Amino acid sequence: RVRLVESGGGSVQAGSSLKLSCAASVEFFESYCLGWFRQSPGKQREGVAVIDLDGTTSYTDSVQGRFTISRDNAKNTLYLEMNDLKPDDTSKYICAADLVCVNWLVTPPSAYTANYGQGTQVTVSE
């Protein structure tokens, strides 16, 4: 299994920026497809951004143009840079890694197959 540890969350005002990190303990990090998801109490997990092995990125519509996903294979780390944060972005942000990612933005992978971290809370106030 891949151990993933998120950091960088916090409480900010609308319009602010945050950069989340996800450190992975795994060999061959570069072989994994990576993604950021978010989940609030009582709501389903939502795909936010995905980055493939070749660096191809995709975003859910609500964050397109504001969030940027990136990876540093030398540091075994995944990032999510979030700009112009809105109250609707308030959630726990969770990173995931798996050898294959198919339609992750539409259907987040099962915890039985993909590797998920514990998450980091992001709270955005008006």
Short mmCIF file of C-alpha atoms in Angstrom, two decimals:
data_model
loop_
_atom_site.label_atom_id
_atom_site.label_comp_id
_atom_site.label_asym_id
_atom_site.label_seq_id
_atom_site.Cartn_x
_atom_site.Cartn_y
_atom_site.Cartn_z
CA ARG A 1 0.00 0.00 0.00
CA VAL A 2 0.95 3.62 -0.55
CA ARG A 3 1.07 5.85 2.50
CA LEU A 4 -0.12 9.38 1.74
CA VAL A 5 0.08 12.34 4.13
CA GLU A 6 -1.59 15.64 3.27
CA SER A 7 -0.64 19.04 4.68
CA GLY A 8 -1.18 22.72 4.01
CA GLY A 9 -4.83 23.15 4.88
CA GLY A 10 -6.14 25.98 7.02
CA SER A 11 -8.75 28.66 7.59
CA VAL A 12 -8.66 31.58 5.20
CA GLN A 13 -10.85 34.33 3.86
CA ALA A 14 -12.50 34.27 0.44
CA GLY A 15 -10.10 35.32 -2.28
CA SER A 16 -7.08 33.88 -0.50
CA SER A 17 -4.70 31.17 -1.68
CA LEU A 18 -3.45 27.92 -0.19
CA LYS A 19 -1.07 25.24 -1.43
CA LEU A 20 -1.70 21.68 -0.34
CA SER A 21 0.95 18.97 -0.35
CA CYS A 22 0.63 15.21 -0.35
CA ALA A 23 3.78 13.26 0.55
CA ALA A 24 3.87 9.65 -0.60
CA SER A 25 5.84 6.78 0.87
CA VAL A 26 6.16 4.44 -2.07
CA GLU A 27 8.64 3.17 -4.60
CA PHE A 28 8.18 4.19 -8.20
CA PHE A 29 6.03 7.22 -7.35
CA GLU A 30 6.29 8.23 -10.99
CA SER A 31 4.25 5.17 -11.95
CA TYR A 32 1.16 6.35 -10.08
CA CYS A 33 -1.76 8.38 -11.27
CA LEU A 34 -2.58 10.99 -8.60
CA GLY A 35 -5.61 13.00 -7.66
CA TRP A 36 -7.17 15.40 -5.19
CA PHE A 37 -10.66 14.84 -3.87
CA ARG A 38 -12.75 16.67 -1.31
CA GLN A 39 -15.47 15.57 1.03
CA SER A 40 -17.69 17.41 3.47
CA PRO A 41 -19.78 15.80 6.23
CA GLY A 42 -22.92 14.23 4.79
CA LYS A 43 -21.78 14.68 1.20
CA GLN A 44 -20.24 12.34 -1.35
CA ARG A 45 -16.57 12.50 -2.16
CA GLU A 46 -15.95 14.80 -5.13
CA GLY A 47 -13.12 14.67 -7.64
CA VAL A 48 -11.22 17.98 -7.79
CA ALA A 49 -8.15 17.45 -9.95
CA VAL A 50 -6.19 14.58 -11.48
CA ILE A 51 -2.67 14.33 -12.86
CA ASP A 52 -1.63 11.37 -14.97
CA LEU A 53 1.77 9.72 -15.36
CA ASP A 54 2.73 11.99 -18.23
CA GLY A 55 1.64 15.15 -16.45
CA THR A 56 -1.72 15.49 -18.16
CA THR A 57 -4.09 17.33 -15.84
CA SER A 58 -7.86 17.59 -15.55
CA TYR A 59 -10.13 19.57 -13.23
CA THR A 60 -13.71 19.64 -12.13
CA ASP A 61 -15.51 22.63 -13.61
CA SER A 62 -15.90 24.54 -10.36
CA VAL A 63 -12.13 24.85 -9.83
CA GLN A 64 -10.97 25.19 -13.44
CA GLY A 65 -8.76 28.25 -13.77
CA ARG A 66 -8.34 28.66 -9.99
CA PHE A 67 -6.64 25.42 -8.92
CA THR A 68 -3.46 23.85 -10.27
CA ILE A 69 -2.40 20.26 -9.65
CA SER A 70 1.25 19.31 -10.01
CA ARG A 71 3.65 16.57 -9.01
CA ASP A 72 7.34 16.39 -8.14
CA ASN A 73 8.46 12.83 -8.77
CA ALA A 74 11.90 13.50 -7.28
CA LYS A 75 10.27 14.42 -3.96
CA ASN A 76 7.42 11.87 -4.10
CA THR A 77 5.02 14.75 -3.59
CA LEU A 78 1.74 15.87 -5.09
CA TYR A 79 0.55 19.49 -4.86
CA LEU A 80 -2.65 21.45 -5.23
CA GLU A 81 -2.30 25.20 -5.55
CA MET A 82 -5.62 26.88 -4.83
CA ASN A 83 -6.23 30.51 -5.72
CA ASP A 84 -9.25 32.79 -5.33
CA LEU A 85 -10.76 30.45 -2.77
CA LYS A 86 -14.50 30.58 -2.26
CA PRO A 87 -16.67 29.49 0.70
CA ASP A 88 -17.95 26.60 -1.46
CA ASP A 89 -14.38 25.24 -1.51
CA THR A 90 -14.64 24.51 2.22
CA SER A 91 -14.05 20.79 2.67
CA LYS A 92 -11.58 18.13 3.68
CA TYR A 93 -9.12 17.64 0.84
CA ILE A 94 -7.82 14.13 0.32
CA CYS A 95 -5.15 12.88 -2.06
CA ALA A 96 -5.21 9.52 -3.81
CA ALA A 97 -2.81 7.37 -5.78
CA ASP A 98 -3.30 4.34 -7.98
CA LEU A 99 -1.65 2.72 -10.94
CA VAL A 100 -4.65 3.49 -13.13
CA CYS A 101 -7.09 6.39 -13.05
CA VAL A 102 -10.23 6.23 -15.14
CA ASN A 103 -12.92 8.88 -14.85
CA TRP A 104 -11.77 9.82 -11.36
CA LEU A 105 -13.44 13.23 -11.60
CA VAL A 106 -16.79 11.56 -12.25
CA THR A 107 -16.39 8.48 -10.07
CA PRO A 108 -13.82 8.67 -7.27
CA PRO A 109 -12.02 5.34 -6.88
CA SER A 110 -13.00 2.94 -4.16
CA ALA A 111 -10.93 2.94 -0.98
CA TYR A 112 -10.58 -0.80 -1.53
CA THR A 113 -8.59 -0.29 -4.71
CA ALA A 114 -6.96 3.15 -4.58
CA ASN A 115 -4.79 4.58 -1.82
CA TYR A 116 -6.16 7.56 0.08
CA GLY A 117 -4.62 9.84 2.67
CA GLN A 118 -6.38 11.08 5.81
CA GLY A 119 -7.04 14.53 4.40
CA THR A 120 -6.42 18.14 5.36
CA GLN A 121 -9.19 20.61 6.20
CA VAL A 122 -9.69 23.78 4.19
CA THR A 123 -12.15 26.34 5.53
CA VAL A 124 -12.97 29.48 3.57
CA SER A 125 -14.97 32.26 5.18
CA GLU A 126 -16.70 35.23 3.54
#
